[in-house]
CSV table of C-alpha atoms in Angstrom, one decimal:
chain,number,residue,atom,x,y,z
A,1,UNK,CA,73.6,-9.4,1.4
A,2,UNK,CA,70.0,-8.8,0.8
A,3,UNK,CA,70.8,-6.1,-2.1
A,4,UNK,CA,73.1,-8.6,-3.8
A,5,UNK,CA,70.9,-11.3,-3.4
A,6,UNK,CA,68.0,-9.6,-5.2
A,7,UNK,CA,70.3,-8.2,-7.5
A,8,UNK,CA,71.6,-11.7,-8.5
A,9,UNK,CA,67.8,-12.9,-9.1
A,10,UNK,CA,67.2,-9.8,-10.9
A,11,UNK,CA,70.7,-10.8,-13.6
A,12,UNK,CA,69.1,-14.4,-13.3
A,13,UNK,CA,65.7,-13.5,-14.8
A,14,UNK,CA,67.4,-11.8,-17.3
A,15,UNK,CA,69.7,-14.3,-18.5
A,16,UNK,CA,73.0,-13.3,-17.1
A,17,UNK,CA,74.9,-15.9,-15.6
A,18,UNK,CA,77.3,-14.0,-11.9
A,19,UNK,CA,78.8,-14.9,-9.0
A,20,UNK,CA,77.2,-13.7,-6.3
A,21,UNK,CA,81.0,-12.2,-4.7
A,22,UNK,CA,81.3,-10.4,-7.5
A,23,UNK,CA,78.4,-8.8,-8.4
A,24,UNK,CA,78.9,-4.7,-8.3
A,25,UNK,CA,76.6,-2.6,-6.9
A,26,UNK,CA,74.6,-1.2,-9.9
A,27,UNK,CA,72.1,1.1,-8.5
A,28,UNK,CA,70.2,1.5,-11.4
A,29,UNK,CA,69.7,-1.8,-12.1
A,30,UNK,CA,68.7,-2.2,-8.4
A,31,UNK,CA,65.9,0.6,-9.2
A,32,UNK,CA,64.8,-1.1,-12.4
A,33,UNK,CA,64.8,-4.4,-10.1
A,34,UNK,CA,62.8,-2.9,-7.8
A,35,UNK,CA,60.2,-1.7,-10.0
A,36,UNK,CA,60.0,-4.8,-11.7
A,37,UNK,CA,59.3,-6.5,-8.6
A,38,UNK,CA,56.7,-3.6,-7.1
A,39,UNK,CA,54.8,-4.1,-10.8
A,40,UNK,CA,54.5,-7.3,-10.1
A,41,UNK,CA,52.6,-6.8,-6.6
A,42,UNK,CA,50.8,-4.4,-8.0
A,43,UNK,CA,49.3,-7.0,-11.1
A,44,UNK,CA,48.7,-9.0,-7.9
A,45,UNK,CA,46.7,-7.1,-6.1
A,46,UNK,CA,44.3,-5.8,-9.2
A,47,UNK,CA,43.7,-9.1,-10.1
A,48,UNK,CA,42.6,-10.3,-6.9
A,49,UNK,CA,40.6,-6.6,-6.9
A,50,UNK,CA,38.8,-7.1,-10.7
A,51,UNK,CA,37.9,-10.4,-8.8
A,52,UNK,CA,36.2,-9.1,-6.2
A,53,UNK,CA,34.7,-6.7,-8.3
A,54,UNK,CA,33.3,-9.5,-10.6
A,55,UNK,CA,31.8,-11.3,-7.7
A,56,UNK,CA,30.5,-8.5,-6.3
A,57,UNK,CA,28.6,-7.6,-9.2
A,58,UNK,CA,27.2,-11.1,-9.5
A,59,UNK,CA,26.2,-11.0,-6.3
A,60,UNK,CA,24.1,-7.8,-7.0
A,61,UNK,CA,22.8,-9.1,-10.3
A,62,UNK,CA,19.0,-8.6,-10.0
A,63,UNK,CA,18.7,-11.0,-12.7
A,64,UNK,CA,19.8,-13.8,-10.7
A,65,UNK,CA,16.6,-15.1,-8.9
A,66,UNK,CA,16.6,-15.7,-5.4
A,67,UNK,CA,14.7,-19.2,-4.5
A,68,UNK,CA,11.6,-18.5,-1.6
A,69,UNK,CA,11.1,-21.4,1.0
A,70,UNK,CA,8.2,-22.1,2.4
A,71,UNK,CA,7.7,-21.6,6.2
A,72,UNK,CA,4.2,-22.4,6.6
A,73,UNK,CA,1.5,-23.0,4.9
A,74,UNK,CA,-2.1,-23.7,5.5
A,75,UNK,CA,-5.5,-25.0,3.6
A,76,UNK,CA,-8.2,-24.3,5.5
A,77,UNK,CA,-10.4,-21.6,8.2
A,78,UNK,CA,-9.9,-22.0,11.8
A,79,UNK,CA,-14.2,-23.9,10.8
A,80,UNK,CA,-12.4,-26.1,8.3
A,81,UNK,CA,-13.1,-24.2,5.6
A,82,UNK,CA,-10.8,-24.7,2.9
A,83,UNK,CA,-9.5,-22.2,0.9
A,84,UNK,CA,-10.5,-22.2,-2.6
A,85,UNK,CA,-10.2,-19.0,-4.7
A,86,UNK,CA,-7.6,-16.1,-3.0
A,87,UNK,CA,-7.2,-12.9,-4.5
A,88,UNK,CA,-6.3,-8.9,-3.3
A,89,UNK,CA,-3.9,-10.1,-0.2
A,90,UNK,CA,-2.8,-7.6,1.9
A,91,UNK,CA,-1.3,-6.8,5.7
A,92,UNK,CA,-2.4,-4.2,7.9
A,93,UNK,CA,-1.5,-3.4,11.6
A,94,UNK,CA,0.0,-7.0,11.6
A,95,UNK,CA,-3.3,-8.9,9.7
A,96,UNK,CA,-3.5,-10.3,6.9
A,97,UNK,CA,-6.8,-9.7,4.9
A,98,UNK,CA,-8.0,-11.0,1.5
A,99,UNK,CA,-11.0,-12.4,-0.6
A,100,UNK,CA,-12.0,-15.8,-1.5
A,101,UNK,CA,-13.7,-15.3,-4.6
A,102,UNK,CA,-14.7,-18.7,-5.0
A,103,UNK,CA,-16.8,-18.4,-1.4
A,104,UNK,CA,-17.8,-15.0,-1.8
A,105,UNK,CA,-16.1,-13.9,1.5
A,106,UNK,CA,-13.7,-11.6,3.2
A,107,UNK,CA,-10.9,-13.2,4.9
A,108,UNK,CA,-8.4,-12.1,7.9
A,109,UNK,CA,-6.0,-13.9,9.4
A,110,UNK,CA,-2.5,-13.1,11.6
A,111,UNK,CA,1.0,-13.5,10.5
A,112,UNK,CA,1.0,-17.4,11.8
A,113,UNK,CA,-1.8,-17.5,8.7
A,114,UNK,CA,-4.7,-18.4,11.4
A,115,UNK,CA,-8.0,-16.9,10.5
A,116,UNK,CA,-11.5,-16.5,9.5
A,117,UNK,CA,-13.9,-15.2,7.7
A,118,UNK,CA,-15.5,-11.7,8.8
A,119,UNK,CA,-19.3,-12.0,9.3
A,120,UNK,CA,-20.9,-8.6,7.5
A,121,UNK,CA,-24.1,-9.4,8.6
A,122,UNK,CA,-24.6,-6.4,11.2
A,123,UNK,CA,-24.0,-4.5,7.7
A,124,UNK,CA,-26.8,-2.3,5.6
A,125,UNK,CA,-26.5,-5.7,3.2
A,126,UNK,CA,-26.0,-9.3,4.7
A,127,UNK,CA,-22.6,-10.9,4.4
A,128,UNK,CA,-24.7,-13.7,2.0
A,129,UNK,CA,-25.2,-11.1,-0.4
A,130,UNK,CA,-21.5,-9.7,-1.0
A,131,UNK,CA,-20.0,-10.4,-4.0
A,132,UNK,CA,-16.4,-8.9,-3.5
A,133,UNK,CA,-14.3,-8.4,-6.2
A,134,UNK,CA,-11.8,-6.2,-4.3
A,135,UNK,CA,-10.7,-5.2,-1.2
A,136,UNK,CA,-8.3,-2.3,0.1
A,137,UNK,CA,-8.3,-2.5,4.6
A,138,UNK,CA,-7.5,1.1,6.2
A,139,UNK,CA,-8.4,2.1,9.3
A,140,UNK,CA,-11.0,0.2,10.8
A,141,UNK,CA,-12.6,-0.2,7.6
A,142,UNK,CA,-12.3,-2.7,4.7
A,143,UNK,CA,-13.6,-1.1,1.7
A,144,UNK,CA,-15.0,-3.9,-0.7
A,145,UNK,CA,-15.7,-3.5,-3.8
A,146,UNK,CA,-19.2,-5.5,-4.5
A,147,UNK,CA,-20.3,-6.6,-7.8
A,148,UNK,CA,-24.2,-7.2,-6.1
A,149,UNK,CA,-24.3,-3.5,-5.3
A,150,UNK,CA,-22.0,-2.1,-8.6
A,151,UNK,CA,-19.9,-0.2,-6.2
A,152,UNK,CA,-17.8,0.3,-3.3
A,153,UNK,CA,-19.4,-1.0,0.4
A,154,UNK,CA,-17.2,1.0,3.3
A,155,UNK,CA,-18.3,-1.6,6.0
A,156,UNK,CA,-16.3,-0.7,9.5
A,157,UNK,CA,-14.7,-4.2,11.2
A,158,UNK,CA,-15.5,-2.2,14.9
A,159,UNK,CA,-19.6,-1.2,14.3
A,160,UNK,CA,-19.9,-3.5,10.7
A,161,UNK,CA,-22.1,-0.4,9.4
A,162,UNK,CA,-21.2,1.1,6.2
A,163,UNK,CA,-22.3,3.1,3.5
A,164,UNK,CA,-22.0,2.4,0.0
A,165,UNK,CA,-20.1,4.4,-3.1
A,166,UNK,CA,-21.7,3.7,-6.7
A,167,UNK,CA,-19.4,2.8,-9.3
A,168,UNK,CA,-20.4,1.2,-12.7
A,169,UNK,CA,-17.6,-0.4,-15.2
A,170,UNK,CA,-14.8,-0.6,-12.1
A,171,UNK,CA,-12.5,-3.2,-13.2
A,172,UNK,CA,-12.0,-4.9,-9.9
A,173,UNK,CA,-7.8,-4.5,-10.1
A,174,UNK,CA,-6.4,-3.1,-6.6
A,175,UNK,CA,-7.7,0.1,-5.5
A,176,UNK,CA,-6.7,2.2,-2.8
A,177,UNK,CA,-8.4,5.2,-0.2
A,178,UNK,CA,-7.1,8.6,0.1
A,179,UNK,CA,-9.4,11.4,2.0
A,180,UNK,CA,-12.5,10.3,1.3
A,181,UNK,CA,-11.4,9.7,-2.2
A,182,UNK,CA,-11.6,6.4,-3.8
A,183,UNK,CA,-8.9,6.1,-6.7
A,184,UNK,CA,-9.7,2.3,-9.1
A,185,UNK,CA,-9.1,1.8,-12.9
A,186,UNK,CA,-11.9,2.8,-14.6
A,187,UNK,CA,-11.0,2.9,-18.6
A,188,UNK,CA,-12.8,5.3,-20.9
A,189,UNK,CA,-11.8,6.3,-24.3
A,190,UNK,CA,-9.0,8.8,-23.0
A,191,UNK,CA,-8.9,7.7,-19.3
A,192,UNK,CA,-7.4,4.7,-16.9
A,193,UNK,CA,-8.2,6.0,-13.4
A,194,UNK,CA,-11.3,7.5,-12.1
A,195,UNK,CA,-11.0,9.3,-8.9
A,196,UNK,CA,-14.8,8.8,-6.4
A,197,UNK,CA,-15.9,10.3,-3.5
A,198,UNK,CA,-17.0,8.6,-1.0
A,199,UNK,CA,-21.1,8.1,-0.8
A,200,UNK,CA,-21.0,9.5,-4.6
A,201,UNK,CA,-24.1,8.7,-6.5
A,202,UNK,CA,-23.7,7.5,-10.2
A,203,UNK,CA,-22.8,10.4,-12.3
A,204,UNK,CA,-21.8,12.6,-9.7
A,205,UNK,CA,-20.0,15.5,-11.1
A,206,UNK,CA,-17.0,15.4,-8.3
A,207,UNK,CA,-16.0,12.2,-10.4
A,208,UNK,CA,-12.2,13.3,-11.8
A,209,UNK,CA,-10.9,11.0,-15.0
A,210,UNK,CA,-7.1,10.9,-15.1
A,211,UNK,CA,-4.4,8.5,-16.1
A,212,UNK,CA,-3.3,9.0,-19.9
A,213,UNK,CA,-4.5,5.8,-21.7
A,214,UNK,CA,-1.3,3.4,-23.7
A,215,UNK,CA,-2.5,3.5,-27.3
A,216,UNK,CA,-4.0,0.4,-29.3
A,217,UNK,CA,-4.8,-0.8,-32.6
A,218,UNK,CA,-8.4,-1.4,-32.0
A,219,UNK,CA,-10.9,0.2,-29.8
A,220,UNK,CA,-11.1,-3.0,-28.1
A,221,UNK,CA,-7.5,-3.5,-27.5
A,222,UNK,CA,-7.9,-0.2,-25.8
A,223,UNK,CA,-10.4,-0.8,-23.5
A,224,UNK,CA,-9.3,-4.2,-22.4
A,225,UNK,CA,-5.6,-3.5,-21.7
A,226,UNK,CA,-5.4,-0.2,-20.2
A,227,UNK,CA,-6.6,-1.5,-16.9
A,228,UNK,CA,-4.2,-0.4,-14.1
A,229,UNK,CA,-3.0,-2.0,-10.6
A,230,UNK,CA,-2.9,0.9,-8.2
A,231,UNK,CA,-0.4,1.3,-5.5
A,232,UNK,CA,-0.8,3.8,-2.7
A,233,UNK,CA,2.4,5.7,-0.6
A,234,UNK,CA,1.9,8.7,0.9
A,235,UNK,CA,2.6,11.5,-1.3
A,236,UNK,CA,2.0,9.3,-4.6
A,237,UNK,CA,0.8,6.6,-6.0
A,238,UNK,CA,1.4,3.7,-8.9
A,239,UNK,CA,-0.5,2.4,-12.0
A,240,UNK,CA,0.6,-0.6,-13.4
A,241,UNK,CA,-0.4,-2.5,-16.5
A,242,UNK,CA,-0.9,-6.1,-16.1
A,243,UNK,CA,0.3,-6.5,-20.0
A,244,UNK,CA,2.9,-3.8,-20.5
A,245,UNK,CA,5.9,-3.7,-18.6
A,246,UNK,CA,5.3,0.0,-17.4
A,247,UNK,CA,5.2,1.2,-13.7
A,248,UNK,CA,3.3,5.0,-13.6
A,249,UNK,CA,4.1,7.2,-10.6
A,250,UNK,CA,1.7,9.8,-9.9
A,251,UNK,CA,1.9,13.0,-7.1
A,252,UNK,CA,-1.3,12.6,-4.9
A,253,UNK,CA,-3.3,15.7,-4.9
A,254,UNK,CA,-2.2,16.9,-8.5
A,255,UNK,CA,-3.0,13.5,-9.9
A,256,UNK,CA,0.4,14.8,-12.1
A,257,UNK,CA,2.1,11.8,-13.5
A,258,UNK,CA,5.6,12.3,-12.6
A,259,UNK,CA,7.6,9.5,-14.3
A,260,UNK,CA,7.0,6.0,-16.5
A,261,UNK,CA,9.4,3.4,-15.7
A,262,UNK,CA,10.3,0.5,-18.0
A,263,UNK,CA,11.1,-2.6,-17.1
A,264,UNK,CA,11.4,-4.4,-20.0
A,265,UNK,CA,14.7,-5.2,-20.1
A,266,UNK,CA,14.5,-8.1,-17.3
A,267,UNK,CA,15.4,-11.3,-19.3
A,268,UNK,CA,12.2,-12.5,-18.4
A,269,UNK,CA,9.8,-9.9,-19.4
A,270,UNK,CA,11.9,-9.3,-22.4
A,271,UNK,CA,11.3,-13.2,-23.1
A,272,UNK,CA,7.7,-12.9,-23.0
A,273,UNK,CA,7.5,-9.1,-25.3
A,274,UNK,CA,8.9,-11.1,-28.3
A,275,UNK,CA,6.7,-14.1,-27.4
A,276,UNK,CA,3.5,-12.1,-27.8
A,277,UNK,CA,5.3,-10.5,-30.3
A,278,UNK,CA,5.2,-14.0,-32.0
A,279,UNK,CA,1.6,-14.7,-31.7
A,280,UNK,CA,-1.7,-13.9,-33.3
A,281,UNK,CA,-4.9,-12.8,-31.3
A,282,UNK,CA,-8.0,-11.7,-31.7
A,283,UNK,CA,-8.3,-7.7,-30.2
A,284,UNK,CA,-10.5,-9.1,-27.8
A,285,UNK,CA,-7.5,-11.0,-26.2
A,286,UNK,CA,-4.5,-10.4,-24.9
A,287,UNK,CA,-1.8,-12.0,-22.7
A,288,UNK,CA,-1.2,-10.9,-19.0
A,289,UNK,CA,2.3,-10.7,-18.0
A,290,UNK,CA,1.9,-8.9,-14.4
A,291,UNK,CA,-0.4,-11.4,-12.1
A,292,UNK,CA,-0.6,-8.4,-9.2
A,293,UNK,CA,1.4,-6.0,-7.6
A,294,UNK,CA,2.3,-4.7,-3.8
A,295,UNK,CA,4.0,-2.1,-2.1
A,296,UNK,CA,5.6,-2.5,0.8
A,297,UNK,CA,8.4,0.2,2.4
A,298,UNK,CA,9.3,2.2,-0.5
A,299,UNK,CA,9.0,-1.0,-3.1
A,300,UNK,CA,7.1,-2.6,-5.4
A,301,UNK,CA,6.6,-6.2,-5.9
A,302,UNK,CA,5.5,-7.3,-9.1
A,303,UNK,CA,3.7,-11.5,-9.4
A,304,UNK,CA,5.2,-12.1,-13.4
A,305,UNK,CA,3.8,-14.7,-15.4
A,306,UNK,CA,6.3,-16.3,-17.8
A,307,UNK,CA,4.0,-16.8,-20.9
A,308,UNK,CA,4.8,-20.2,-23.6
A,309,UNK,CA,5.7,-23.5,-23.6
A,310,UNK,CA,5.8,-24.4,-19.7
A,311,UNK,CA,3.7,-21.5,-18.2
A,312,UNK,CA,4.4,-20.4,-14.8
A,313,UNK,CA,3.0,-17.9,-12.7
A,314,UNK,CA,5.8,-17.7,-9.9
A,315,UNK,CA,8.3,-15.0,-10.3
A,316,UNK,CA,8.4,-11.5,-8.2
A,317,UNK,CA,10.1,-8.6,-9.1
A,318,UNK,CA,11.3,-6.4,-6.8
A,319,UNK,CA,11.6,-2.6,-7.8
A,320,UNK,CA,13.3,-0.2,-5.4
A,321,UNK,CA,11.4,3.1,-6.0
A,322,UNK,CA,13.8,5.7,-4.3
A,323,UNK,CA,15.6,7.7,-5.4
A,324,UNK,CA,14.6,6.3,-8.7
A,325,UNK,CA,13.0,3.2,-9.6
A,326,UNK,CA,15.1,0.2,-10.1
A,327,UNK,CA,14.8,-3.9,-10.3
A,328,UNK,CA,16.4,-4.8,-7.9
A,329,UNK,CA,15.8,-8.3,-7.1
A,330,UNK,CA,13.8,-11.3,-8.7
A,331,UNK,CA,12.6,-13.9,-6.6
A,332,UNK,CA,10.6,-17.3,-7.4
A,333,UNK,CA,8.4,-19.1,-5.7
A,334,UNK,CA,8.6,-23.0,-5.2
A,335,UNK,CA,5.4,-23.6,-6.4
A,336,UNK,CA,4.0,-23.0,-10.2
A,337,UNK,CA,0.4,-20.8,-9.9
A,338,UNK,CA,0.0,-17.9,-7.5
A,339,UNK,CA,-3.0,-15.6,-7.9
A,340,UNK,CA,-1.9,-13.0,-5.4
A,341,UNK,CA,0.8,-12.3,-2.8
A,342,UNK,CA,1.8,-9.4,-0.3
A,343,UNK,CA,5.1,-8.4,1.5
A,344,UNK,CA,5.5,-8.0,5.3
A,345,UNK,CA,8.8,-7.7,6.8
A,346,UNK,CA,10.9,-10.4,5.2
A,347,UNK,CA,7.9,-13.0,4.0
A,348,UNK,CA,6.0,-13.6,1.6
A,349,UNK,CA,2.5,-14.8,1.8
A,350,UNK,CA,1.3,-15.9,-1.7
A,351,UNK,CA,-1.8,-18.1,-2.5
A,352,UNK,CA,-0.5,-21.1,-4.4
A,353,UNK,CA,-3.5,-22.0,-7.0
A,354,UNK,CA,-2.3,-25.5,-7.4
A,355,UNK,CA,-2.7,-27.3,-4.3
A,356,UNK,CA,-5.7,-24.0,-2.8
A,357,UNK,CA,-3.0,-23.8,0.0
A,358,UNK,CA,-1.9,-20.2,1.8
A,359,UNK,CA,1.9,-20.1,2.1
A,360,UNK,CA,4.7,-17.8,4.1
A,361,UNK,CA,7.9,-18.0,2.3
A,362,UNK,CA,11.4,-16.5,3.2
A,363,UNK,CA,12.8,-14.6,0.9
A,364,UNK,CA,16.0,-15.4,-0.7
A,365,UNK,CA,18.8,-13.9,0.8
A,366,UNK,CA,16.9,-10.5,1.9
């Protein structure tokens, strides 16, 4: 009964008109019924599969952004002192530690963003007369680098003695240690990087230029815009431009650049290429696209502007750097002006300049 009833349907969607009692047994018309039937299960089941695929893939867009929320915040010191000017955050051993540029001072705090400021004054130079411009924490050390001494002060958080590294020109972008080494953008005509010594006098001849420059119109263009963010992880290390949307990976040791990674195809960046593209400056100015830059676990976070009508400051891109560099997520930030930010574990702590207030976010969906 069940063949002839199939077979019935099967006449019926063709347009034959039977009796069910006397429908024969065509077997090839049952095979062609059958495969008619088994076609239409299978249409089924890709269409329900290209769905999943499409929502898949819009779930793994990295060009949809990924909203942070704000888990704490906080305005002042544990003394009341409010926090006015924060730049160069970064975690160590479960700490956060950054500058206040505005108050001249060296801030740590924990995770629950409770801190203080650390008193240098057991240092070679009093805590009054630091001007930090940078910091980079390894160790029981926090290297700062101090515009009142034109170099680097290596002041220990355990004995607060230190010694001091001369530098003169430094831009004051991230920097980072490696064996006595200090590596910090230093432009020259040819040059973006300048690797130190540690307790190097000026013109010490140990000093090793590196970094190929990106190539101007003016000789002014190319000193102001090939200053680099540098990124340290074990066995290499990242420059990044704060104008181009260029990521640099070097091999420690060789000081070999390795690969150039361009991310100019995010929707955003490639937004504000053609609107520079559409403006006139001077080649003393230029626009700065990349705020600051972090690398936590194998990736690196990138603070992007988004330059024109309605400026914000509030975007992070997220690029996976193993096996090969990738975006692959973009997060914003609920406010509309961070200076600087770091990544621990799945927060964000970003200095919102609007309101002078320290935040931990959640990061979307991570």
């Amino acid at each position: 009964m069940i063949v002839l009833l199939e077979q019935k349907e099967f006449y019926r969607l063709n347009g034959l008109s039977v009796k069910e009692k006397n429908i024969p047994v065509d077997k090839t018309k049952i095979c062609i019924m059958e495969y008619s039937i088994m076609q239409i299960k299978m249409e089924y089941y890709m269409k329900i599969l290209l769905l999943f695929v499409l929502l898949l893939l819009i779930s793994c867009n990295p060009s949809q952004e990924k909203l942070c929320v704000i888990d704490r915040d906080v305005r002042t010191l544990v003394d009341s002192t409010f926090l006015r000017d924060i730049k160069q955050l970064q975690i160590y051993n479960d700490t956060l530690y950054m500058l206040d540029g505005a108050l001249g001072k060296v801030i740590k705090m924990d995770t629950h963003l409770v801190g203080s400021a650390i008193d240098f004054a057991d240092s070679n130079h009093s805590s009054s007369s630091i001007i930090p411009v940078s910091i980079y924490v390894d160790g029981d050390s926090v290297y700062v680098m101090d515009a009142n001494v034109r170099g680097i002060q290596s002041l220990s958080l355990k004995s607060k003695h230190g010694h001091i590294t001369q530098l003169m020109g430094a831009s004051g972008t991230r920097f980072f240690v490696d064996k006595n080494h200090f590596y910090v953008s230093y432009v020259t005509e040819q040059n973006c990087i300048m690797v130190v010594p540690e307790k190097a006098l000026l013109n010490d001849t140990n000093v090793v230029f590196i970094g190929e420059n990106f190539h101007f119109s003016t000789a002014n263009e190319n000193r102001n815009r090939n200053i680099r963010y540098l990124l340290y992880d074990k066995k290499y290390y990242y420059a990044i431009s704060d104008n181009q949307p260029i990521i640099e990976k070097y091999e420690l040791g060789t000081n070999t650049l390795l690969h150039a990674f361009d991310f100019s195809d995010v929707p955003m960046v490639m937004a504000n290429i053609h609107f520079i593209e559409s403006q006139i400056l001077d080649d003393s100015s230029y626009y700065v696209m990349i705020e600051d830059a972090y690398i936590y676990r194998n990736t690196i976070y990138l603070l992007c502007a988004k330059l024109g009508e309605n400026y914000t400051r509030n975007t992070i891109i997220e690029v996976e750097l193993e096996p090969n560099m990738y975006v692959s997520n973009i997060y914003k930030l609920p406010g509309k002006s961070y200076t600087s930010f770091c990544v621990y574990k799945s927060n964000i702590y970003a200095f919102n300049k609007e309101n002078n207030s320290l935040e931990r976010l959640k990061m979307g969906n991570k």
